[in-house]
Amino acid sequence: MRSYNIFTGDATKIAEGEADFLLAASVTKTCEIEGITQAGIPGKIHLTPTLDAEFIVNEKIFSLGELAETPSGVPTPALITRATHNLKPFLSIEILNLGLAKEPQYSPTYSFDITPSDSIATGANINAKEIFHKGLRFGRQYELKGDYLILAESTPSGTTTAAASALALGYELNGCFSSTFKDVPNSIRNHTIAQALSHIEPNMSDFAKLSQVSDNMLLFCAGFLIEASHRFPIVLAGGTQMAACMLIADRLQKSIDKKSNSENITVATTAWVAKDQNSNIKKILENLSYTPQAIATDFSFANAKIPILKLYDEGEAKEGVGAGACLAYAFANGYNNEDLLEAIETIMYGM
Amino acid sequence: MRSYNIFTGDATKIAEGEADFLLAASVTKTCEIEGITQAGIPGKIHLTPTLDAEFIVNEKIFSLGELAETPSGVPTPALITRATHNLKPFLSIEILNLGLAKEPQYSPTYSFDITPSDSIATGANINAKEIFHKGLRFGRQYELKGDYLILAESTPSGTTTAAASALALGYELNGCFSSTFKDVPNSIRNHTIAQALSHIEPNMSDFAKLSQVSDNMLLFCAGFLIEASHRFPIVLAGGTQMAACMLIADRLQKSIDKKSNSENITVATTAWVAKDQNSNIKKILENLSYTPQAIATDFSFANAKIPILKLYDEGEAKEGVGAGACLAYAFANGYNNEDLLEAIETIMYGM
């Protein structure tokens, strides 16, 4: 297990000390397009962010009876997040409701009067400016408890909306966005993105474009990042979605005449994303106006006793719910691959 | 400023160290009975717990436009709570949604699928057992961050439901419950309690009785107290409502064959409640199966520059949103009457 700089490959570490953990949880109805994501139980994917939230806070779920207590298919990366918390507790784990189908139960959740966005295939129908401004406000408001903040996401089909957002803003980043699938369902995905982009006219404002093709997580977190980065260090915990969030912040900051403070911004992901042949996070980040601190962390399920976990090493799931940053957090705090694997399997045996 | 034991009058102090702060926020439609409470803006009293929640977390409110940023009538005791946080920050301030008319915005809130209860005049229509068990579960689940927990409440007309609950359970505590009014509107209040008790039959179970005359705050916190008191020290922050909560826990614990751990239980209130001629918290507490640690804290607005605050010293408002425990927390951490008064008025000047 090892953390390294995504650009140089040099060994590095996430900041030491204690972190607050926030999960930006959001539903875009894009996730209902058949076969677009495997982030959840088919037919119930709109509940995934709610269940992820309940799981990382409680190590159990409440909003889907017994069913989801048994993982179906590839288990959620929320396992990595919760296992990290069990080894080295975050000062807090809190949820941002950025449009959920169901409020997480028994979990501290911030509400902002945001509802799930529509499928980008037919137009997301978001008030992008309003959501961005809610993020800005929360970035001024949030009271940090620890030394820095880890901001993670759970947004099924969010890599599709991330790709559509970047392309709509004119970035040449075709094929750079990751997926939960090992074998990416490019036809469904590309068709959806093409449908989304068909709603865009070149003379539309950035906000108008994003209102059609983006998601609430990207827009809110972009606003949050700009303001909060002037107040404390932030680790954006995610792969190409969080990279897209940074691009959006970079573009929208001119609308408020206030730049984010790049000194305080790190992006952290898994090596499964960083080394993915079907996406290119490095290229996305190179389109920023600054060079961010960018960290990936190696971790392997090779010695797992529970076979299904090994699918991660084959390229399934890859990232989400802050897993990559959690690996870096565990590593920086002295835990190794074996410690984490044991903590993860202990949770799974208890389910 | 001074904290003292309610039973002996001896000087005492709330535990030193850092506390988590939870606000149990709940609406009973009993609050819509005209003239029963002054905890809020007439016609909008069902929003008071939501606004209290937003205020203690953010020092501003979101769910009532500009209006409630100007206090109307007696300002909410949430001012004392927030001022305390500004002097000696709590490790966290989080909200329990125990049936709210509106989800607090920009505020970390736990949900439990609980809706506002009906007016006890016509029957509260609560599933008392289910709410009590949700409290038990959360008492096993909640992760303490600091050295102990302060559990406060915001439930307008909650002293009326507290009185009805105690009387329904057979405690002889007529006239022992406090009110937000200096001159208690006894006819409205007593009439409401009489209406509530008319739904009770002697042969009903305790749960059946409480389902008709209680509120979600009392039932949930009673369950929470039993389980959580085995895990860490808890300060019940409130006056006669929290005393009623302790009575209910004392009575319902036989249903689960698990007693609360009284060693870990303190109740803390204001001297405005402890010295109130129209109520008797001491007598309520004497009905418990154990003698709890019970603290009141003197504090005076005599030197306030903002005249409306002096109404507290005349007996208006008295307690709520954890004000009494906050005074004790500020005092134990080295702050005096003047420090708090300045912190409170600084907030009000900024509004």
XYZ file of C-alpha atoms in Angstrom:
702
model
C 0.000 0.000 0.000
C 1.384 3.357 -1.028
C 0.155 6.831 -1.951
C 1.710 8.558 -4.940
C 1.448 11.743 -6.954
C -0.698 11.097 -10.011
C 1.426 13.349 -12.238
C 4.936 12.364 -11.173
C 4.435 8.914 -9.661
C 6.504 10.033 -6.649
C 5.564 8.714 -3.215
C 3.488 11.207 -1.271
C 1.020 11.304 1.588
C -2.301 12.904 2.323
C -2.123 15.437 5.166
C -1.697 13.958 8.623
C -4.048 14.832 11.411
C -7.745 14.376 11.836
C -10.285 14.897 9.094
C -13.986 15.668 8.887
C -15.764 13.526 6.297
C -18.664 14.819 4.190
C -20.541 12.696 1.664
C -22.190 14.638 -1.159
C -25.059 12.287 -1.967
C -27.192 12.882 -4.988
C -29.558 11.196 -7.427
C -29.671 12.010 -11.113
C -32.409 10.078 -12.857
C -29.787 9.330 -15.495
C -29.111 6.323 -13.246
C -32.445 4.806 -14.295
C -31.223 4.243 -17.861
C -30.892 0.497 -18.099
C -27.313 -0.741 -18.008
C -25.668 2.642 -17.448
C -24.288 1.872 -13.994
C -23.768 -1.021 -11.639
C -23.673 1.189 -8.561
C -26.469 -0.573 -6.760
C -29.273 -3.081 -6.955
C -31.047 -2.984 -10.332
C -34.354 -1.166 -9.989
C -33.202 0.360 -6.689
C -30.193 2.328 -7.865
C -31.838 5.605 -6.859
C -31.500 4.370 -3.253
C -27.747 3.763 -3.475
C -26.639 7.173 -2.137
C -29.096 6.852 0.772
C -27.816 3.370 1.600
C -24.184 4.432 1.238
C -24.878 7.280 3.648
C -26.538 5.035 6.223
C -23.787 2.479 5.891
C -20.783 4.738 6.418
C -22.436 6.371 9.446
C -23.930 3.275 11.085
C -22.257 0.236 9.552
C -25.786 -0.886 8.765
C -28.614 0.226 6.540
C -32.203 1.107 7.304
C -33.849 2.087 4.036
C -33.987 -1.268 2.279
C -35.042 -3.882 4.833
C -32.831 -6.944 5.020
C -32.058 -7.159 1.338
C -29.181 -4.774 0.944
C -27.507 -5.996 4.098
C -26.271 -8.753 1.792
C -24.195 -7.224 -0.943
C -25.413 -8.004 -4.395
C -22.842 -8.051 -7.147
C -19.790 -5.901 -6.461
C -19.977 -4.572 -2.910
C -20.109 -0.804 -2.537
C -16.828 1.065 -1.968
C -18.581 2.418 1.142
C -17.058 -0.672 2.774
C -13.586 0.817 2.366
C -14.779 4.109 3.818
C -16.384 2.548 6.867
C -13.433 0.226 7.452
C -11.133 3.250 7.430
C -13.350 4.967 9.983
C -13.158 1.859 12.174
C -9.362 1.966 12.069
C -8.823 5.716 12.331
C -12.115 7.471 13.123
C -13.018 10.631 11.288
C -14.001 13.474 13.586
C -17.399 13.398 11.941
C -19.166 11.660 9.076
C -21.987 13.777 7.715
C -24.158 13.645 4.633
C -25.121 16.370 2.172
C -28.562 15.719 0.708
C -28.083 17.070 -2.809
C -31.281 15.541 -4.122
C -32.063 12.120 -2.691
C -34.940 9.749 -3.329
C -35.067 9.032 0.416
C -33.600 10.830 3.411
C -30.901 8.654 5.052
C -32.057 7.352 8.443
C -30.031 7.612 11.683
C -27.431 9.679 9.811
C -26.544 13.366 10.255
C -27.658 14.986 7.027
C -27.620 18.554 5.755
C -30.620 19.603 3.651
C -30.680 22.400 1.091
C -34.117 21.986 -0.505
C -32.599 20.144 -3.469
C -34.543 17.434 -5.341
C -33.161 14.687 -7.635
C -32.295 15.951 -11.094
C -33.823 14.538 -14.255
C -32.065 12.279 -16.718
C -29.623 14.198 -18.891
C -30.954 12.205 -21.855
C -34.070 14.384 -21.714
C -32.500 17.378 -19.915
C -31.448 17.484 -16.271
C -33.709 20.432 -15.522
C -31.507 21.842 -12.763
C -31.283 25.488 -11.730
C -27.496 25.310 -12.018
C -26.864 28.815 -10.753
C -29.000 28.322 -7.664
C -27.359 24.998 -6.767
C -23.884 26.469 -7.324
C -24.773 29.378 -5.032
C -26.076 27.024 -2.359
C -22.677 25.331 -2.491
C -20.916 28.691 -2.171
C -23.007 29.556 0.876
C -22.341 26.235 2.541
C -18.638 26.702 1.825
C -18.756 29.905 3.860
C -20.882 28.324 6.576
C -19.493 24.864 7.297
C -17.685 24.632 10.640
C -14.599 22.451 10.290
C -13.960 20.278 13.330
C -10.600 18.705 12.486
C -7.506 19.689 10.540
C -8.992 19.292 7.072
C -12.027 18.092 5.180
C -12.537 15.036 3.002
C -15.404 15.700 0.580
C -16.651 12.510 -1.074
C -19.556 11.701 -3.369
C -22.174 9.063 -4.041
C -23.958 9.753 -7.329
C -24.800 6.687 -9.425
C -24.205 7.299 -13.150
C -22.280 10.373 -12.041
C -19.367 9.669 -14.346
C -21.765 9.969 -17.279
C -23.051 13.348 -16.105
C -19.473 14.381 -15.345
C -18.414 13.555 -18.913
C -21.430 15.367 -20.366
C -20.692 18.422 -18.199
C -17.065 18.657 -19.282
C -17.931 18.174 -22.946
C -20.757 20.733 -22.768
C -18.288 23.283 -21.407
C -16.078 22.666 -24.439
C -13.278 20.630 -22.869
C -11.852 18.063 -25.272
C -12.064 15.149 -22.909
C -13.855 12.454 -24.843
C -13.226 9.025 -23.331
C -11.495 10.425 -20.237
C -14.211 9.563 -17.730
C -14.230 6.446 -15.618
C -17.042 3.957 -15.032
C -18.096 1.465 -12.372
C -17.876 -1.256 -15.024
C -14.761 -3.165 -15.904
C -16.043 -3.415 -19.463
C -17.528 -0.003 -20.044
C -20.991 -0.020 -21.687
C -19.857 2.633 -24.127
C -22.796 2.445 -26.451
C -25.371 3.214 -23.727
C -23.118 5.762 -22.136
C -22.117 7.526 -25.336
C -25.662 7.521 -26.604
C -26.821 9.154 -23.345
C -24.078 11.773 -23.525
C -24.946 12.501 -27.168
C -28.601 12.899 -26.249
C -27.595 15.270 -23.431
C -25.365 17.355 -25.663
C -28.157 17.642 -28.231
C -29.863 20.027 -25.763
C -26.886 22.375 -25.786
C -26.461 25.393 -28.073
C -23.054 27.074 -28.370
C -24.459 30.487 -27.426
C -25.956 29.271 -24.155
C -24.345 30.444 -20.906
C -22.300 27.974 -18.877
C -25.078 27.861 -16.295
C -27.701 27.168 -18.974
C -25.603 24.333 -20.396
C -24.975 22.754 -17.017
C -28.661 23.041 -16.140
C -29.280 20.512 -18.922
C -26.371 18.071 -18.703
C -24.902 18.163 -15.180
C -25.900 16.941 -11.739
C -26.470 18.571 -8.357
C -23.386 17.020 -6.781
C -21.026 18.564 -9.345
C -22.607 22.012 -9.171
C -22.940 22.198 -5.395
C -19.449 20.869 -4.710
C -17.953 23.256 -7.285
C -19.437 26.187 -5.364
C -18.462 24.721 -2.015
C -14.880 24.205 -3.169
C -14.397 27.828 -4.181
C -15.449 29.284 -0.840
C -14.289 26.548 1.515
C -10.801 26.419 -0.011
C -10.225 29.905 1.411
C -11.018 28.634 4.890
C -9.354 25.211 5.241
C -7.686 22.400 3.259
C -10.034 20.167 1.278
C -9.470 16.746 -0.195
C -11.860 16.019 -3.042
C -12.381 12.314 -2.594
C -13.154 10.720 -5.898
C -11.980 10.006 -9.368
C -13.035 11.586 -12.617
C -16.258 12.953 -11.115
C -14.327 15.066 -8.640
C -11.943 16.082 -11.419
C -14.993 17.306 -13.360
C -16.159 19.159 -10.263
C -12.826 20.995 -10.216
C -13.197 21.876 -13.915
C -16.661 23.262 -13.269
C -15.414 25.327 -10.312
C -12.591 26.584 -12.500
C -15.059 27.699 -15.144
C -17.818 29.099 -12.922
C -15.564 31.083 -10.623
C -15.443 33.931 -13.106
C -19.206 34.400 -12.590
C -18.575 35.431 -8.982
C -15.168 37.007 -9.451
C -13.612 34.842 -6.757
C -11.070 32.115 -7.462
C -10.721 28.985 -5.423
C -7.537 28.787 -3.351
C -5.661 26.009 -5.120
C -3.095 25.775 -2.302
C -5.787 24.144 -0.197
C -7.080 21.691 -2.807
C -6.110 18.051 -3.147
C -7.833 15.394 -5.205
C -7.449 11.800 -4.019
C -8.524 8.633 -5.770
C -7.809 4.932 -5.984
C -5.062 3.419 -8.097
C -7.867 1.505 -9.836
C -8.923 4.842 -11.322
C -5.465 6.314 -11.740
C -4.262 3.296 -13.706
C -7.522 2.702 -15.570
C -6.964 2.198 -19.309
C -10.517 3.304 -20.144
C -10.285 6.746 -18.568
C -7.719 9.474 -18.010
C -7.988 11.496 -14.821
C -4.593 13.043 -15.415
C -5.733 14.571 -18.677
C -8.850 15.997 -17.061
C -6.769 17.609 -14.325
C -4.355 19.061 -16.904
C -7.216 21.200 -18.170
C -7.368 23.101 -14.882
C -5.951 26.627 -14.587
C -3.655 25.302 -11.835
C -1.852 22.064 -11.034
C -3.626 20.474 -8.093
C -2.163 18.127 -5.551
C -3.349 14.798 -6.914
C -2.936 11.548 -5.024
C -3.694 7.945 -5.816
C -3.315 5.080 -3.369
C -2.477 1.489 -4.213
C -4.456 -1.143 -2.444
C -5.205 -4.726 -3.368
C -7.810 -7.323 -2.515
C -5.463 -10.100 -3.688
C -5.406 -11.688 -0.219
C -9.134 -11.319 0.392
C -10.894 -14.355 1.844
C -14.211 -13.118 0.436
C -13.861 -13.777 -3.306
C -16.252 -11.106 -4.548
C -13.913 -8.383 -3.276
C -11.288 -9.444 -5.787
C -13.465 -8.014 -8.552
C -12.119 -4.601 -7.553
C -8.646 -5.653 -8.596
C -10.071 -6.702 -11.945
C -11.447 -3.211 -12.497
C -15.024 -3.316 -11.250
C -16.433 -0.440 -9.139
C -13.035 1.314 -8.832
C -14.017 4.264 -6.659
C -16.835 6.076 -4.907
C -18.034 7.132 -1.431
C -14.547 8.555 -0.863
C -12.792 5.175 -1.054
C -9.584 6.507 -2.642
C -9.109 9.275 -0.094
C -9.904 6.826 2.691
C -7.124 4.529 1.538
C -4.777 7.528 1.610
C -6.074 8.542 5.057
C -5.556 5.061 6.462
C -2.074 4.887 4.918
C -1.019 8.329 6.212
C -2.166 7.272 9.664
C -0.004 4.176 9.724
C -2.314 1.420 8.536
C -1.392 -1.017 5.801
C -3.144 -3.127 3.168
C -3.555 -6.030 5.589
C -5.101 -3.868 8.340
C -7.640 -2.472 5.930
C -8.467 -5.801 4.364
C -9.084 -7.251 7.797
C -11.284 -4.299 8.785
C -13.299 -4.645 5.573
C -13.815 -8.374 5.927
C -14.724 -8.008 9.602
C -17.546 -5.706 8.548
C -18.681 -8.127 5.844
C -18.700 -11.117 8.163
C -20.904 -9.104 10.538
C -23.505 -8.318 7.878
C -23.297 33.212 37.748
C -23.205 29.936 39.610
C -24.330 26.336 39.156
C -25.976 24.573 42.081
C -27.589 21.292 43.017
C -31.351 21.615 42.695
C -32.007 19.423 45.750
C -29.407 20.740 48.183
C -28.647 24.203 46.835
C -24.923 23.406 47.128
C -22.550 24.808 44.530
C -21.706 22.263 41.846
C -20.487 22.134 38.275
C -21.406 20.325 35.105
C -18.666 17.945 33.929
C -15.590 19.612 32.493
C -14.304 18.704 29.068
C -15.851 18.885 25.654
C -19.444 18.044 24.871
C -21.428 16.992 21.832
C -24.728 18.853 21.532
C -27.893 17.230 20.167
C -31.172 19.082 19.747
C -34.266 16.877 19.836
C -36.598 18.956 17.688
C -40.236 18.051 17.415
C -43.652 19.438 16.545
C -46.808 18.447 18.357
C -49.861 20.068 16.820
C -50.865 20.871 20.379
C -48.835 24.034 19.698
C -51.538 25.239 17.302
C -54.032 25.715 20.135
C -54.372 29.464 20.397
C -52.591 30.975 23.370
C -51.008 27.757 24.652
C -47.391 28.795 24.044
C -45.347 31.830 23.177
C -42.467 29.799 21.777
C -42.461 31.424 18.362
C -44.272 33.689 15.959
C -48.061 33.309 16.162
C -49.282 31.242 13.213
C -45.740 29.963 12.596
C -45.078 28.192 15.872
C -44.785 24.851 14.067
C -41.607 26.286 12.473
C -39.939 27.172 15.791
C -37.963 23.909 16.195
C -36.740 24.190 12.596
C -35.658 27.791 13.124
C -34.040 27.006 16.480
C -32.096 24.230 14.765
C -30.907 26.452 11.938
C -30.009 29.193 14.364
C -27.851 27.210 16.769
C -25.954 25.598 13.879
C -25.552 28.630 11.619
C -26.273 31.716 13.714
C -28.809 32.505 11.029
C -32.061 31.089 9.788
C -33.143 29.955 6.347
C -36.711 28.700 6.630
C -38.549 31.949 7.272
C -37.106 34.602 4.964
C -36.049 37.813 6.644
C -38.838 37.913 9.187
C -37.545 35.712 11.958
C -34.085 37.218 11.746
C -35.668 39.931 13.866
C -36.824 38.457 17.127
C -40.480 38.973 17.806
C -41.564 39.135 21.430
C -39.281 37.249 23.768
C -36.218 36.099 21.862
C -35.670 32.348 21.712
C -33.374 30.757 24.306
C -31.469 29.440 21.265
C -29.553 32.718 21.628
C -28.030 31.485 24.890
C -27.129 28.179 23.257
C -25.435 29.752 20.259
C -23.631 32.331 22.389
C -22.253 29.493 24.508
C -21.028 27.735 21.366
C -19.316 30.958 20.302
C -17.466 31.140 23.634
C -16.675 27.453 24.103
C -17.516 25.495 20.946
C -19.290 22.184 21.232
C -17.587 19.379 19.332
C -20.719 19.121 17.238
C -24.200 20.572 17.113
C -26.622 18.182 15.470
C -30.369 17.988 15.156
C -32.764 15.097 15.703
C -35.810 15.397 13.463
C -38.473 13.923 15.729
C -41.332 15.129 13.560
C -40.776 18.549 12.033
C -42.966 20.649 9.766
C -39.880 21.541 7.721
C -36.426 20.001 7.537
C -33.827 22.464 8.925
C -31.600 23.821 6.143
C -27.772 23.857 6.237
C -27.899 21.932 9.518
C -26.772 18.345 10.219
C -29.984 16.501 10.974
C -30.779 12.893 11.823
C -34.010 11.505 10.347
C -36.012 8.596 11.733
C -39.154 8.664 9.578
C -41.078 10.485 12.307
C -43.864 12.950 11.475
C -45.377 15.671 13.702
C -47.808 14.305 16.266
C -51.396 15.449 16.512
C -52.813 17.700 19.184
C -53.289 15.882 22.459
C -56.667 17.614 22.735
C -57.940 15.213 20.074
C -55.369 12.432 20.621
C -51.677 12.580 19.672
C -51.949 9.514 17.478
C -48.343 8.415 18.033
C -47.050 4.858 17.852
C -45.408 5.312 21.246
C -43.714 1.930 21.280
C -42.175 2.408 17.859
C -40.855 5.895 18.696
C -39.471 4.660 22.019
C -37.706 1.814 20.215
C -36.249 4.188 17.631
C -34.793 6.125 20.555
C -33.363 2.931 22.050
C -31.737 2.060 18.740
C -30.237 5.504 18.316
C -28.943 5.301 21.889
C -26.993 2.198 20.895
C -25.871 3.738 17.610
C -24.823 7.330 18.297
C -21.055 7.851 18.146
C -19.978 10.246 20.892
C -17.223 12.613 19.791
C -16.375 14.385 23.038
C -16.404 13.555 26.731
C -20.162 13.674 27.202
C -23.424 14.539 25.499
C -25.800 17.429 26.044
C -29.270 16.435 24.841
C -31.577 19.427 24.472
C -35.091 19.906 23.120
C -37.201 22.294 21.093
C -40.861 21.294 21.269
C -43.340 24.180 21.478
C -46.188 23.445 23.911
C -44.011 20.584 25.129
C -44.589 21.397 28.792
C -48.288 20.772 28.219
C -47.649 17.356 26.654
C -45.110 16.638 29.404
C -47.705 17.376 32.072
C -50.322 15.264 30.304
C -47.848 12.377 29.959
C -46.939 12.378 33.640
C -50.564 12.609 34.746
C -51.614 9.858 32.331
C -48.996 7.566 33.861
C -50.528 8.198 37.267
C -47.939 10.520 38.794
C -49.501 13.070 41.125
C -47.820 16.086 39.643
C -50.608 18.517 38.967
C -49.262 22.066 38.604
C -45.606 20.959 38.570
C -44.906 21.726 34.930
C -43.350 24.934 33.714
C -44.475 27.233 30.892
C -42.915 29.761 28.520
C -45.316 32.352 29.956
C -44.645 34.464 33.010
C -48.376 34.443 33.696
C -49.342 30.882 32.858
C -52.517 30.569 30.745
C -53.808 27.900 33.047
C -57.316 27.742 31.696
C -56.183 26.908 28.129
C -53.476 24.601 29.347
C -55.586 22.783 31.922
C -58.453 22.447 29.500
C -56.109 20.896 26.928
C -54.676 18.488 29.485
C -58.181 17.524 30.618
C -59.197 16.894 27.010
C -56.083 14.736 26.547
C -56.718 12.724 29.689
C -60.292 12.097 28.603
C -58.831 9.714 25.965
C -57.174 7.594 28.651
C -58.674 4.536 30.297
C -57.085 3.082 33.453
C -56.702 -0.357 31.894
C -54.743 0.897 28.887
C -51.042 -0.005 28.691
C -48.462 2.726 29.316
C -47.650 2.745 25.599
C -51.333 3.097 24.682
C -51.735 6.017 27.089
C -48.631 7.800 25.859
C -49.730 7.282 22.251
C -52.646 9.605 23.032
C -51.174 12.274 25.312
C -47.404 12.467 24.794
C -45.048 13.783 22.129
C -42.296 12.276 19.993
C -39.521 14.148 21.793
C -40.399 12.647 25.178
C -40.767 9.097 23.876
C -37.673 9.077 21.676
C -35.435 10.710 24.279
C -36.701 8.317 26.967
C -35.554 5.385 24.836
C -32.307 7.083 23.910
C -31.530 7.818 27.560
C -31.866 4.199 28.641
C -29.408 2.836 26.090
C -27.010 5.762 25.781
C -26.587 6.073 29.557
C -24.793 2.723 29.467
C -22.301 4.102 26.961
C -21.448 7.655 28.067
C -22.532 10.499 30.394
C -25.607 12.442 29.289
C -26.862 15.806 30.386
C -30.582 16.203 29.743
C -30.753 19.866 28.915
C -34.106 21.259 29.854
C -36.560 21.876 32.613
C -39.749 20.063 33.428
C -39.977 18.513 29.947
C -36.708 16.672 30.443
C -37.803 15.722 33.948
C -40.918 14.170 32.362
C -38.688 12.376 29.865
C -36.819 10.807 32.789
C -40.107 9.730 34.372
C -41.188 8.109 31.116
C -37.859 6.296 30.770
C -38.199 5.154 34.373
C -41.627 3.738 33.625
C -41.001 2.227 30.193
C -37.715 0.536 31.044
C -39.561 -2.412 32.527
C -40.982 -3.125 29.055
C -37.481 -3.942 27.797
C -36.054 -5.269 31.024
C -33.121 -2.864 30.923
C -32.665 0.003 33.350
C -30.979 3.242 32.481
C -27.616 3.804 34.150
C -28.425 6.630 36.554
C -24.721 7.195 37.313
C -24.410 8.721 33.860
C -27.504 10.930 33.968
C -27.604 14.615 34.833
C -30.458 17.036 34.293
C -29.533 20.696 33.872
C -31.836 23.681 33.694
C -31.965 27.407 34.274
C -32.525 29.021 37.638
C -35.588 30.630 36.041
C -37.132 27.151 36.016
C -35.609 25.922 39.276
C -36.952 28.937 41.178
C -40.249 29.174 39.317
C -43.213 29.546 41.675
C -45.615 28.129 39.092
C -43.884 24.775 38.612
C -41.881 22.301 40.652
C -39.111 20.420 38.890
C -37.782 19.116 42.181
C -41.044 17.352 42.928
C -41.099 15.768 39.460
C -37.574 14.453 39.943
C -38.455 13.078 43.378
C -40.803 10.669 41.645
C -37.910 8.907 39.926
C -36.663 5.526 41.136
C -33.237 7.144 41.664
C -31.908 10.563 42.681
C -30.404 12.139 39.588
C -27.679 14.717 39.463
C -29.723 17.875 38.981
C -28.141 21.249 38.256
C -29.504 24.728 37.851
C -27.442 27.725 36.820
C -28.038 31.333 37.831
C -27.745 33.896 35.114
C -29.188 37.361 34.805
C -29.980 39.784 32.012
C -30.038 42.665 34.525
C -27.164 44.431 32.742
C -28.481 43.806 29.219
C -28.375 46.782 26.853
C -31.150 45.223 24.772
C -34.236 45.718 26.954
C -36.300 42.809 25.625
C -33.804 40.340 27.100
C -34.720 41.477 30.611
C -38.079 39.749 30.191
C -36.261 36.494 30.987
C -35.497 37.773 34.468
C -39.179 38.546 34.892
C -40.064 34.924 34.141
C -40.796 34.813 30.424
C -39.464 31.955 28.224
C -37.343 30.464 31.077
C -35.733 27.548 29.259
C -35.499 25.641 25.995
C -33.028 24.654 23.248
C -30.665 23.549 26.011
C -30.225 27.027 27.491
C -29.862 25.883 31.094
C -27.220 23.281 30.334
C -25.418 25.788 28.140
C -25.186 28.242 31.024
C -23.699 25.434 33.123
C -21.313 24.494 30.297
C -20.122 28.075 29.896
C -19.719 28.437 33.665
C -17.793 25.158 34.059
C -15.490 26.293 31.276
C -14.594 29.554 32.977
C -17.011 32.066 31.473
C -19.095 34.417 33.571
C -22.412 36.252 33.301
C -20.776 39.236 31.598
C -19.012 37.102 28.969
C -22.257 35.384 28.059
C -24.278 38.567 28.010
C -21.757 40.130 25.658
C -21.784 37.067 23.392
C -25.595 37.089 23.292
C -25.850 40.778 22.508
C -23.114 40.531 19.875
C -25.256 37.969 18.061
C -28.358 40.151 18.352
C -26.593 43.248 17.052
C -25.504 41.204 14.029
C -29.047 40.095 13.169
